Coordinates of C-alpha atoms in Angstrom, one line a residue:
M1 CA 17.8 43.3 15.5
P2 CA 20.4 45.9 14.5
D3 CA 23.4 43.7 14.0
R4 CA 22.5 40.7 11.8
G5 CA 25.4 38.4 11.0
V6 CA 25.9 35.0 9.4
V7 CA 24.9 33.2 12.6
S8 CA 21.6 35.1 13.1
Y9 CA 20.7 34.7 9.4
S10 CA 21.6 31.0 9.4
I11 CA 19.5 30.3 12.5
M12 CA 16.4 32.0 11.0
I13 CA 16.9 30.2 7.6
H14 CA 17.1 26.9 9.5
G15 CA 14.1 27.7 11.6
Y16 CA 11.9 28.6 8.5
A17 CA 13.1 25.5 6.7
K18 CA 12.5 23.2 9.6
N19 CA 8.9 24.5 10.0
G20 CA 8.0 24.3 6.3
F21 CA 8.3 28.0 5.4
H22 CA 10.5 27.3 2.5
N23 CA 9.9 30.4 0.5
K24 CA 10.6 32.6 3.6
S25 CA 13.8 30.7 4.1
M26 CA 14.9 31.3 0.5
E27 CA 14.0 35.0 0.7
L28 CA 16.2 35.4 3.8
Y29 CA 19.1 33.5 2.0
S30 CA 18.8 35.9 -1.0
H31 CA 18.8 38.9 1.3
M32 CA 21.9 37.5 3.1
R33 CA 23.7 37.1 -0.2
I34 CA 22.8 40.6 -1.3
L35 CA 24.4 41.9 1.9
G36 CA 27.6 40.0 0.9
L37 CA 27.5 37.7 3.9
P38 CA 29.3 34.4 3.2
P39 CA 27.2 31.3 3.9
N40 CA 28.7 28.5 6.1
S41 CA 27.8 24.8 6.2
F42 CA 24.9 25.4 8.7
T43 CA 23.4 28.1 6.3
V44 CA 23.7 25.8 3.3
V45 CA 22.0 22.8 5.0
G46 CA 19.0 25.0 5.9
V47 CA 18.8 26.2 2.3
I48 CA 19.1 22.7 0.9
V49 CA 16.3 21.5 3.2
S50 CA 14.1 24.3 1.8
I51 CA 15.0 23.5 -1.8
A52 CA 14.1 19.8 -1.1
G53 CA 10.7 21.0 0.3
L54 CA 10.1 23.1 -2.8
Q55 CA 11.3 20.2 -5.0
S56 CA 13.2 22.6 -7.3
L57 CA 15.9 20.8 -9.2
V58 CA 17.2 24.0 -10.8
L59 CA 17.7 25.7 -7.4
G60 CA 19.2 22.5 -6.2
Q61 CA 21.8 22.4 -8.9
S62 CA 22.5 26.1 -8.2
I63 CA 23.2 25.6 -4.5
H64 CA 25.3 22.5 -5.4
G65 CA 27.6 24.7 -7.5
L66 CA 27.9 27.1 -4.6
V67 CA 28.8 24.2 -2.2
V68 CA 31.6 23.0 -4.5
K69 CA 32.9 26.5 -5.1
N70 CA 33.1 27.2 -1.3
G71 CA 34.7 23.8 -0.6
L72 CA 31.8 22.6 1.5
D73 CA 31.2 19.4 -0.5
S74 CA 33.6 17.5 1.8
D75 CA 31.3 18.2 4.7
M76 CA 29.4 15.0 5.6
I77 CA 26.3 16.8 6.8
V78 CA 26.1 19.0 3.7
G79 CA 26.7 16.0 1.4
T80 CA 24.0 13.9 3.1
A81 CA 21.5 16.9 2.9
M82 CA 22.5 17.3 -0.8
L83 CA 21.8 13.7 -1.8
D84 CA 18.5 13.7 0.1
M85 CA 17.5 17.0 -1.7
Y86 CA 18.2 15.5 -5.1
A87 CA 16.2 12.4 -4.2
K88 CA 13.2 14.6 -3.1
C89 CA 13.5 16.5 -6.4
G90 CA 13.2 13.2 -8.3
S91 CA 16.8 13.0 -9.6
M92 CA 18.4 9.8 -8.3
I93 CA 21.2 10.1 -10.8
H94 CA 22.5 13.3 -9.1
S95 CA 21.7 11.9 -5.7
Y96 CA 23.8 8.8 -6.2
K97 CA 26.7 10.8 -7.7
V98 CA 26.8 12.9 -4.5
F99 CA 26.7 9.7 -2.4
E100 CA 29.6 8.2 -4.4
G101 CA 31.6 11.4 -3.9
L102 CA 31.3 11.3 -0.1
K103 CA 34.6 10.4 1.6
N104 CA 32.8 8.8 4.6
Q105 CA 29.6 7.0 3.7
G106 CA 28.0 6.6 7.1
L107 CA 24.7 5.1 8.3
I108 CA 22.8 8.4 7.8
S109 CA 23.9 8.9 4.2
C110 CA 23.3 5.2 3.4
N111 CA 19.8 5.4 4.8
A112 CA 19.2 8.6 2.8
V113 CA 20.2 7.1 -0.6
V114 CA 18.2 3.9 0.1
A115 CA 15.2 5.9 1.1
G116 CA 15.6 8.0 -2.0
F117 CA 15.5 5.1 -4.4
I118 CA 12.4 3.7 -2.6
R119 CA 10.7 7.0 -2.5
N120 CA 11.1 7.3 -6.3
G121 CA 9.8 3.9 -6.9
I122 CA 13.2 2.3 -7.8
F123 CA 12.7 -0.6 -5.5
E124 CA 15.2 -3.1 -6.7
E125 CA 18.1 -0.7 -6.6
G126 CA 17.1 0.4 -3.1
L127 CA 17.0 -3.2 -1.9
V128 CA 20.3 -4.1 -3.6
L129 CA 22.0 -1.1 -1.9
F130 CA 20.5 -2.0 1.4
N131 CA 21.9 -5.5 1.2
Q132 CA 25.3 -4.2 0.2
F133 CA 25.3 -1.9 3.2
R134 CA 24.3 -4.8 5.5
N135 CA 27.2 -6.8 4.1
L136 CA 29.6 -4.0 5.0
G137 CA 28.4 -4.3 8.6
L138 CA 26.1 -1.2 8.8
V139 CA 23.3 -1.7 11.3
P140 CA 19.9 -0.4 10.1
N141 CA 18.1 2.2 12.1
A142 CA 14.5 3.2 12.3
A143 CA 14.8 5.5 9.3
S144 CA 16.1 2.8 7.0
V145 CA 13.6 0.2 8.2
L146 CA 10.7 2.6 7.6
A147 CA 11.9 3.1 4.0
L148 CA 12.1 -0.7 3.5
I149 CA 8.5 -1.1 4.9
R150 CA 7.3 1.5 2.3
C151 CA 9.0 -0.7 -0.3
C152 CA 7.2 -3.8 1.0
I153 CA 3.8 -2.1 0.9
A154 CA 4.4 -0.9 -2.6
L155 CA 5.5 -4.4 -3.9
E156 CA 2.8 -6.3 -1.9
S157 CA 5.3 -9.0 -1.2
Q158 CA 4.4 -11.3 1.7
R159 CA 7.9 -12.9 1.8
L160 CA 9.7 -9.6 1.8
C161 CA 7.4 -8.3 4.6
E162 CA 8.3 -11.3 6.7
C163 CA 12.1 -10.8 6.0
I164 CA 11.9 -7.2 7.0
H165 CA 9.9 -8.1 10.1
G166 CA 12.5 -10.6 11.1
L167 CA 15.3 -8.0 10.7
I168 CA 13.4 -5.6 12.9
V169 CA 13.2 -8.2 15.7
K170 CA 16.9 -9.1 15.2
V171 CA 18.2 -5.5 15.3
P172 CA 16.1 -4.9 17.6
L173 CA 13.7 -2.1 16.9
V174 CA 10.6 -3.8 18.3
L175 CA 10.3 -1.1 21.0
D176 CA 10.0 1.7 18.5
V177 CA 6.3 2.7 18.3
S178 CA 6.7 4.3 14.8
V179 CA 8.4 1.1 13.5
N180 CA 5.7 -1.1 15.0
N181 CA 3.0 1.0 13.5
S182 CA 4.6 0.8 10.1
V183 CA 4.9 -3.0 10.4
L184 CA 1.2 -3.1 11.4
D185 CA 0.4 -1.0 8.4
M186 CA 2.5 -3.3 6.2
Y187 CA 0.6 -6.4 7.2
S188 CA -2.7 -4.5 6.9
S189 CA -1.9 -3.6 3.3
L190 CA -1.6 -7.4 2.7
M191 CA -4.9 -7.9 4.5
D192 CA -3.0 -10.4 6.8
L193 CA -5.2 -10.2 9.9
D194 CA -3.4 -12.9 11.8
A195 CA 0.0 -11.3 11.5
A196 CA -1.3 -7.8 12.2
A197 CA -3.2 -9.0 15.3
K198 CA -0.1 -10.7 16.6
I199 CA 2.0 -7.5 16.1
F200 CA -0.7 -5.4 17.7
D201 CA -1.1 -7.7 20.8
E202 CA 2.7 -7.8 21.3
M203 CA 3.1 -4.0 21.2
E204 CA 4.1 -2.8 24.6
C205 CA 3.3 0.9 23.7
K206 CA 0.4 1.7 21.5
D207 CA -0.6 5.2 20.3
V208 CA -3.7 6.4 18.4
I209 CA -2.1 5.4 15.1
S210 CA -1.7 1.8 16.3
W211 CA -5.4 1.5 17.3
T212 CA -6.6 3.3 14.2
T213 CA -4.6 1.1 11.8
M214 CA -5.9 -2.1 13.5
M215 CA -9.5 -0.8 13.5
G216 CA -9.1 0.1 9.8
L217 CA -8.0 -3.4 8.9
L218 CA -11.0 -5.0 10.7
I219 CA -13.4 -2.7 8.9
D220 CA -11.8 -3.4 5.5
L221 CA -12.3 -7.1 6.2
E222 CA -15.8 -6.4 7.4
Y223 CA -15.3 -7.5 11.0
A224 CA -17.3 -4.5 12.1
S225 CA -18.3 -5.9 15.5
D226 CA -14.7 -6.6 16.3
A227 CA -13.8 -3.1 15.3
L228 CA -16.3 -1.7 17.7
E229 CA -15.0 -3.9 20.5
L230 CA -11.5 -2.7 19.7
F231 CA -12.6 0.9 20.0
C232 CA -14.0 0.2 23.5
R233 CA -10.6 -1.3 24.5
M234 CA -8.9 1.8 23.1
R235 CA -11.2 4.1 25.1
D236 CA -10.7 2.1 28.3
S237 CA -6.9 2.4 27.9
G238 CA -7.2 6.2 28.0
I239 CA -6.1 6.9 24.4
S240 CA -7.9 10.0 23.1
H241 CA -9.5 9.5 19.7
D242 CA -9.1 11.7 16.6
T243 CA -11.1 12.2 13.4
V244 CA -9.7 9.0 11.8
V245 CA -11.0 6.9 14.7
I246 CA -14.4 8.6 14.5
M247 CA -14.6 8.0 10.7
N248 CA -13.6 4.3 11.3
L249 CA -16.5 4.0 13.8
I250 CA -18.9 5.6 11.4
S251 CA -17.8 3.1 8.7
T252 CA -18.4 0.3 11.2
C253 CA -21.9 1.5 12.0
A254 CA -22.6 1.7 8.2
I255 CA -21.4 -1.9 7.6
L256 CA -23.5 -3.2 10.5
G257 CA -26.5 -1.0 9.6
D258 CA -26.5 0.0 13.3
L259 CA -28.4 3.3 13.3
K260 CA -28.5 3.6 17.1
R261 CA -24.7 3.4 17.5
G262 CA -24.2 5.6 14.5
R263 CA -26.2 8.4 16.2
I264 CA -24.1 8.0 19.3
V265 CA -20.9 8.3 17.3
H266 CA -22.3 11.3 15.6
A267 CA -23.0 12.9 19.0
Q268 CA -19.4 12.0 20.1
A269 CA -18.0 13.7 17.0
V270 CA -19.9 16.9 17.8
V271 CA -18.7 16.8 21.4
C272 CA -15.1 16.4 20.4
G273 CA -15.4 19.3 18.0
F274 CA -15.1 17.2 14.8
G275 CA -18.7 17.7 13.7
S276 CA -18.0 20.3 11.0
E277 CA -15.0 18.5 9.3
L278 CA -16.0 17.8 5.8
T279 CA -14.5 14.3 5.4
L280 CA -16.4 13.3 8.6
V281 CA -19.6 14.9 7.4
N282 CA -19.4 13.0 4.2
S283 CA -19.0 9.7 6.1
L284 CA -22.0 10.6 8.2
I285 CA -24.2 11.2 5.1
A286 CA -23.1 7.8 3.7
M287 CA -23.7 6.1 7.1
Y288 CA -27.2 7.4 7.6
S289 CA -28.0 6.5 4.0
K290 CA -26.8 2.9 4.5
C291 CA -28.9 2.7 7.7
A292 CA -31.9 3.9 5.5
D293 CA -32.3 7.0 7.6
L294 CA -32.5 9.5 4.7
N295 CA -34.0 12.2 6.9
S296 CA -30.9 12.4 9.1
S297 CA -28.7 12.0 6.0
R298 CA -30.4 15.0 4.3
T299 CA -30.3 17.0 7.5
V300 CA -26.5 16.6 7.7
F301 CA -26.2 17.4 4.0
D302 CA -28.3 20.5 4.3
Q303 CA -26.4 21.8 7.3
T304 CA -23.1 21.5 5.5
T305 CA -22.3 25.0 4.2
Q306 CA -19.2 24.0 2.2
K307 CA -20.3 20.8 0.3
S308 CA -17.8 18.9 -1.8
L309 CA -18.4 16.6 -4.7
V310 CA -18.2 13.7 -2.3
S311 CA -21.1 15.2 -0.2
W312 CA -23.4 15.5 -3.3
T313 CA -22.4 12.0 -4.5
A314 CA -23.1 10.4 -1.0
M315 CA -26.5 12.0 -0.9
I316 CA -27.4 11.1 -4.5
L317 CA -26.3 7.5 -3.9
G318 CA -28.3 7.4 -0.6
Y319 CA -31.5 8.4 -2.4
A320 CA -30.9 6.1 -5.4
Q321 CA -30.0 3.0 -3.3
N322 CA -32.9 3.5 -0.9
G323 CA -35.6 3.6 -3.6
H324 CA -36.0 7.4 -4.0
P325 CA -35.0 7.9 -7.6
R326 CA -36.8 11.2 -8.2
E327 CA -35.0 12.8 -5.2
A328 CA -31.7 11.5 -6.5
L329 CA -32.2 12.9 -9.9
N330 CA -33.4 16.3 -8.5
L331 CA -30.1 16.5 -6.6
L332 CA -28.2 15.5 -9.7
F333 CA -29.8 18.3 -11.7
E334 CA -29.1 20.7 -8.8
V335 CA -25.4 19.8 -8.6
R336 CA -25.1 20.3 -12.4
L337 CA -25.9 24.0 -11.9
E338 CA -22.9 24.3 -9.5
E339 CA -20.0 25.9 -11.4
N340 CA -17.3 24.2 -9.3
F341 CA -18.5 20.6 -9.7
C342 CA -18.3 18.2 -12.6
L343 CA -19.9 14.7 -12.4
D344 CA -17.6 11.9 -11.5
S345 CA -18.0 8.2 -12.1
T346 CA -19.4 7.5 -8.6
M347 CA -22.1 10.1 -9.0
L348 CA -22.9 8.8 -12.5
V349 CA -23.5 5.3 -10.9
G350 CA -26.0 6.9 -8.5
A351 CA -27.8 8.6 -11.5
L352 CA -27.9 5.3 -13.4
I353 CA -29.4 3.5 -10.3
A354 CA -32.1 6.2 -10.1
S355 CA -32.8 5.9 -13.8
G356 CA -33.3 2.2 -13.4
G357 CA -35.7 2.9 -10.5
L358 CA -37.8 5.0 -12.8
A359 CA -37.3 2.7 -15.8
A360 CA -36.3 5.8 -17.7
L361 CA -34.6 4.4 -20.8
E362 CA -34.1 7.8 -22.5
L363 CA -32.4 9.2 -19.5
C364 CA -30.2 6.1 -19.2
Q365 CA -29.1 6.6 -22.8
Q366 CA -28.3 10.2 -22.1
L367 CA -26.2 9.2 -19.1
H368 CA -24.5 6.6 -21.3
C369 CA -23.6 9.3 -23.8
F370 CA -22.2 11.5 -21.0
A371 CA -20.1 8.6 -19.8
F372 CA -18.5 8.4 -23.2
E373 CA -17.9 12.1 -23.3
A374 CA -16.4 12.2 -19.8
G375 CA -14.2 9.2 -20.3
F376 CA -16.1 6.9 -17.8
S377 CA -17.5 4.4 -20.3
S378 CA -14.7 1.9 -19.6
H379 CA -15.0 2.2 -15.8
R380 CA -16.2 -1.1 -14.5
P381 CA -18.7 0.2 -11.9
V382 CA -20.3 2.5 -14.6
Q383 CA -20.5 -0.4 -17.0
N384 CA -22.1 -2.7 -14.4
S385 CA -24.6 0.0 -13.6
L386 CA -25.4 0.4 -17.3
I387 CA -26.1 -3.3 -17.6
S388 CA -28.4 -3.3 -14.6
T389 CA -30.2 -0.1 -15.6
Y390 CA -30.8 -1.0 -19.3
S391 CA -32.2 -4.3 -18.0
K392 CA -34.6 -2.6 -15.6
C393 CA -35.6 -0.3 -18.4
G394 CA -36.6 -3.4 -20.5
S395 CA -33.7 -3.1 -23.0
V396 CA -31.9 -6.4 -22.6
E397 CA -30.2 -5.9 -26.0
L398 CA -28.5 -2.7 -24.9
A399 CA -27.5 -4.3 -21.6
H400 CA -26.0 -7.2 -23.5
N401 CA -24.1 -4.8 -25.8
V402 CA -22.5 -3.2 -22.8
F403 CA -21.7 -6.6 -21.3
K404 CA -19.9 -7.7 -24.4
E405 CA -18.0 -4.5 -24.7
M406 CA -16.6 -5.0 -21.2
G407 CA -14.5 -8.0 -22.3
Y408 CA -11.9 -8.9 -19.7
L409 CA -13.4 -6.3 -17.3
Q410 CA -16.4 -8.6 -16.6
D411 CA -16.6 -9.5 -12.9
I412 CA -19.1 -11.2 -10.6
V413 CA -21.2 -8.1 -10.5
S414 CA -21.3 -8.0 -14.3
W415 CA -22.5 -11.6 -14.6
N416 CA -25.1 -11.1 -11.8
A417 CA -26.4 -8.0 -13.6
I418 CA -26.7 -9.7 -17.0
I419 CA -28.3 -12.9 -15.6
N420 CA -30.8 -10.8 -13.6
G421 CA -31.4 -8.8 -16.8
H422 CA -32.7 -11.9 -18.5
A423 CA -35.4 -12.6 -15.9
G424 CA -38.3 -14.1 -17.8
L425 CA -36.0 -15.2 -20.6
V426 CA -35.1 -18.5 -18.9
D427 CA -33.2 -20.1 -21.8
D428 CA -31.1 -17.0 -22.4
G429 CA -30.4 -16.7 -18.7
L430 CA -29.3 -20.3 -18.3
I431 CA -27.1 -20.0 -21.5
I432 CA -25.3 -17.0 -20.0
F433 CA -24.9 -18.8 -16.6
N434 CA -23.3 -21.8 -18.4
Q435 CA -21.0 -19.5 -20.5
M436 CA -19.8 -17.9 -17.3
V437 CA -19.0 -21.3 -15.7
E438 CA -17.7 -23.3 -18.7
E439 CA -16.2 -20.7 -21.1
N440 CA -15.0 -18.1 -18.7
R441 CA -14.0 -20.4 -15.8
I442 CA -15.7 -18.3 -13.2
R443 CA -16.6 -20.2 -10.1
P444 CA -20.3 -19.4 -9.2
S445 CA -21.0 -17.9 -5.8
Q446 CA -24.1 -18.4 -3.7
E447 CA -25.4 -15.1 -5.2
H448 CA -25.1 -16.5 -8.8
Y449 CA -27.0 -19.6 -7.9
G450 CA -29.6 -17.5 -6.2
C451 CA -30.0 -15.5 -9.4
V452 CA -30.7 -18.7 -11.3
V453 CA -33.2 -19.8 -8.7
D454 CA -34.9 -16.4 -9.0
L455 CA -34.9 -16.7 -12.8
L456 CA -36.6 -20.1 -12.8
A457 CA -39.1 -19.2 -10.0
R458 CA -40.3 -16.0 -11.8
A459 CA -40.7 -17.9 -15.0
G460 CA -43.0 -20.4 -13.2
C461 CA -40.5 -23.3 -13.3
L462 CA -40.8 -23.9 -9.6
P463 CA -39.9 -27.6 -9.5
D464 CA -36.8 -26.7 -11.6
A465 CA -36.0 -23.9 -9.1
I466 CA -36.2 -26.2 -6.1
G467 CA -34.2 -28.9 -7.9
F468 CA -31.5 -26.4 -8.8
A469 CA -31.3 -25.1 -5.3
S470 CA -31.2 -28.6 -3.8
K471 CA -28.4 -29.6 -6.2
F472 CA -26.1 -26.6 -6.0
L473 CA -26.9 -24.8 -2.7
E474 CA -25.9 -26.5 0.5
G475 CA -27.9 -25.1 3.4
T476 CA -30.1 -22.9 1.2
G477 CA -30.2 -19.4 2.6
P478 CA -33.2 -17.1 3.2
D479 CA -32.5 -15.1 -0.1
V480 CA -33.0 -18.2 -2.2
W481 CA -36.2 -19.1 -0.3
R482 CA -37.5 -15.5 -0.8
A483 CA -36.9 -15.9 -4.6
L484 CA -39.0 -19.1 -4.5
L485 CA -41.7 -17.3 -2.5
S486 CA -41.8 -14.5 -5.0
G487 CA -42.2 -17.0 -7.8
C488 CA -45.1 -18.6 -5.8
L489 CA -46.8 -15.2 -5.7
V490 CA -46.6 -14.8 -9.5
H491 CA -47.9 -18.3 -10.1
G492 CA -50.2 -18.9 -7.1
N493 CA -48.4 -22.0 -5.6
V494 CA -49.7 -21.8 -2.0
G495 CA -48.1 -25.1 -0.8
L496 CA -44.6 -24.2 -1.8
A497 CA -45.1 -20.6 -0.6
E498 CA -46.0 -21.9 2.9
L499 CA -42.9 -24.2 2.9
A500 CA -40.6 -21.3 1.7
A501 CA -42.0 -18.9 4.4
I502 CA -41.4 -21.5 7.1
R503 CA -37.8 -22.0 5.9
I504 CA -37.2 -18.2 5.8
F505 CA -38.7 -17.8 9.3
E506 CA -36.3 -20.5 10.7
Q507 CA -33.3 -18.6 9.4
D508 CA -34.6 -15.0 9.9
P509 CA -37.2 -15.0 12.7
E510 CA -37.2 -11.2 13.0
G511 CA -37.9 -10.5 9.3
S512 CA -41.4 -9.4 8.1
D513 CA -40.9 -9.7 4.3
Q514 CA -41.7 -13.4 4.1
V515 CA -45.0 -12.8 6.0
V516 CA -46.0 -10.0 3.7
L517 CA -45.2 -12.1 0.6
L518 CA -47.1 -15.1 2.0
S519 CA -50.0 -12.8 2.7
N520 CA -49.9 -11.6 -0.9
V521 CA -49.9 -15.2 -2.1
Y522 CA -53.0 -16.0 0.0
A523 CA -54.7 -12.9 -1.4
S524 CA -53.8 -13.8 -5.0
V525 CA -55.7 -17.1 -4.7
G526 CA -58.7 -15.5 -2.9
R527 CA -57.8 -16.6 0.7
F528 CA -58.3 -13.0 2.0
Q529 CA -59.1 -14.0 5.6
D530 CA -55.7 -15.8 5.9
A531 CA -54.0 -12.8 4.3
E532 CA -55.6 -10.3 6.7
S533 CA -54.8 -12.5 9.7
L534 CA -51.1 -12.5 8.8
R535 CA -51.1 -8.7 8.3
S536 CA -52.9 -8.2 11.6
N537 CA -50.2 -10.1 13.5
L538 CA -47.5 -7.9 11.8
K539 CA -49.4 -4.8 12.9
K540 CA -49.6 -6.0 16.5
K541 CA -45.8 -6.5 16.5
G542 CA -45.2 -3.1 14.8
L543 CA -43.5 -4.7 11.8
L544 CA -45.9 -3.6 9.1
K545 CA -44.4 -0.9 6.9
N546 CA -46.4 2.2 5.8
P547 CA -48.5 1.6 2.6
G548 CA -46.9 2.5 -0.7
I549 CA -48.2 5.3 -2.9
S550 CA -47.9 5.2 -6.7
L551 CA -48.5 7.9 -9.2
L552 CA -50.7 6.8 -12.2
N553 CA -51.5 9.5 -14.8
Q554 CA -50.4 12.2 -12.2
I555 CA -53.0 10.9 -9.7
P556 CA -51.7 9.3 -6.4
Y557 CA -53.0 5.9 -5.6
D558 CA -52.7 4.3 -2.1
F559 CA -51.9 0.6 -2.2
G560 CA -52.1 0.0 1.5

C-alpha cells in the first residue's frame, strides 16, 4: 500500500489488537509515531486494547499521558478502554480514578469498573459499586451479570448466587445462552444439583458448554450413569461433542469401571480426531487403569510420543493401584532419567503405594526423605500414603509418627490408614478408634466400622467382630462380611465362614471372592473335597482367576 495514512494504520492496529497480536499492534503504532502521524481516538483505543493484553502498566501510563496531552481523555470510549486496561494490568486505583474523571458514566463504563474489581479479587467493592449503580437506575447487561457470577463462584455464597439468579430473571436475561451457562456453572461450583438441573431443563437454547457443564457436575457427584444418559440426550439433540465432552465420558467410564463403554468412547475420540490430544490421552491411561486393563493403558502410554508428567504419573498409579509394584517402580526410575521431569506429589503417592506392595521399608524411608526435600512432606495425600506404606512394611511406629505429625490435617483416610496399620494389635487399634470418636469428634463412617470388624476378625475375636457389626452397622454390607470371612480363614471357623459367604452372596451374587475364600477355609481344615467342588463350579462359570506366581529366593512358585 503506497499511501499509508492515519486511517489505514489505525485499522491495522485495531485488527491486530482484536485478534490478540498485541506486539504486532504496538510495532505498527511505533512505526506510525516515527512517521509523525498523529493518533486519533480510534488509534488510541486499539493501542490501549493491546496494552491491556500485554498487561504492561508502564506502557499503560505512557499512553495515558498521550491521551491527556492530545485532549482525548474526554472521549467516553477512550476513557472506558483506559479504565478497563488499568484493571487488566492489576491497578484498580488508576482504573477507578479514570472512572471518576469520566463526565458521562454510562452502563459500559460502570460494567467495566465493576468487572475490574471482581477480576482483581476485590469482591466487596465490586458488589457495593454494583448496588450503587442499580440505585441510580442503571439496568445490568450480560457483561455485568457475568462479572457478578464470577464473584459468586469465588465467594461460594449460596445466598448471593440466588440473589444474582433472581436479578437475571427480573432483568430479564434468561434467554442469553452465555448467561445461562454461567448460572449453570455457578450452581455447579456449589455442587447444587437440584438448582443446576432446574436451570438446565428450563434452558430453551443449549450449546455444547451447557451439556458439558451439566455432565461435569454429575460426574463430580459420582452420578456416572446419569452422565452417560445425558450424553445420549446430547447426541440425539444433534449437538456435536468436543474434547471436553469426550474427557467427561472417559471419567464416567472410569468411575463405573465400565471397560466396554470406555473402549467405545476411545474409538469415538479417534474417529473425531481427538485421539492424539495429550489431556485426553492421559484420561484414557487413567481410565484403563481404573478398569484394571493395564495392557490397554500401557499401549496408550507407549504410543504417546510427547508424554507429560501427568502421563507418567497416571501409568505409575495404574500399576501401583492394581498390584504391580515392580512395574510401577521401574517406570518411576525411568522417569527420573528424563531431564524435563521432576517428581510431583501425585507420582510420589504412586511410588509409596508400590513400596507398600513390596513391603520395601528402606525404599519407603528414601521416598519419605525425598518428600521432605521436595516440600511434599506436609501434603495430606503423601502423609496418608506414608502411614499406609509404613504399616504395610511392618513399621507401625513410623506410621504413628507420621500420623501424629499431621495434626489438624488428619482426615478420614488418615484414621482408616492408622487403624488398619494396627491390624493384629487389637487393643491399640480400638484405642485409636475411640480417640477418633471421643477426642477428635469425628463421626465414624461405614468404612471405619468395617476396619474395626476386620481388626477383630484377623485377631481371632470373631464373636466380638460379629457383636460390633451387629451393634454399629445397620444392614451390614458385603465388605464387612468379607472381613469376617477372612478372619474365619485365619482361625478355621467353618460355621461362621459359611454364614458370611451366604450373606455376601445375597448382596453380591456375581462376585467370586467369597467362594474362593470359603474354599480356602475348607482347605485349611482338611475338607479338600468341598474346596475342590467350589473351585470347579467357579471354573465352569469362567470366574476363577489365573493362579498367582510368587518369587521365593529368585525361584518362581505357582500357587494355583
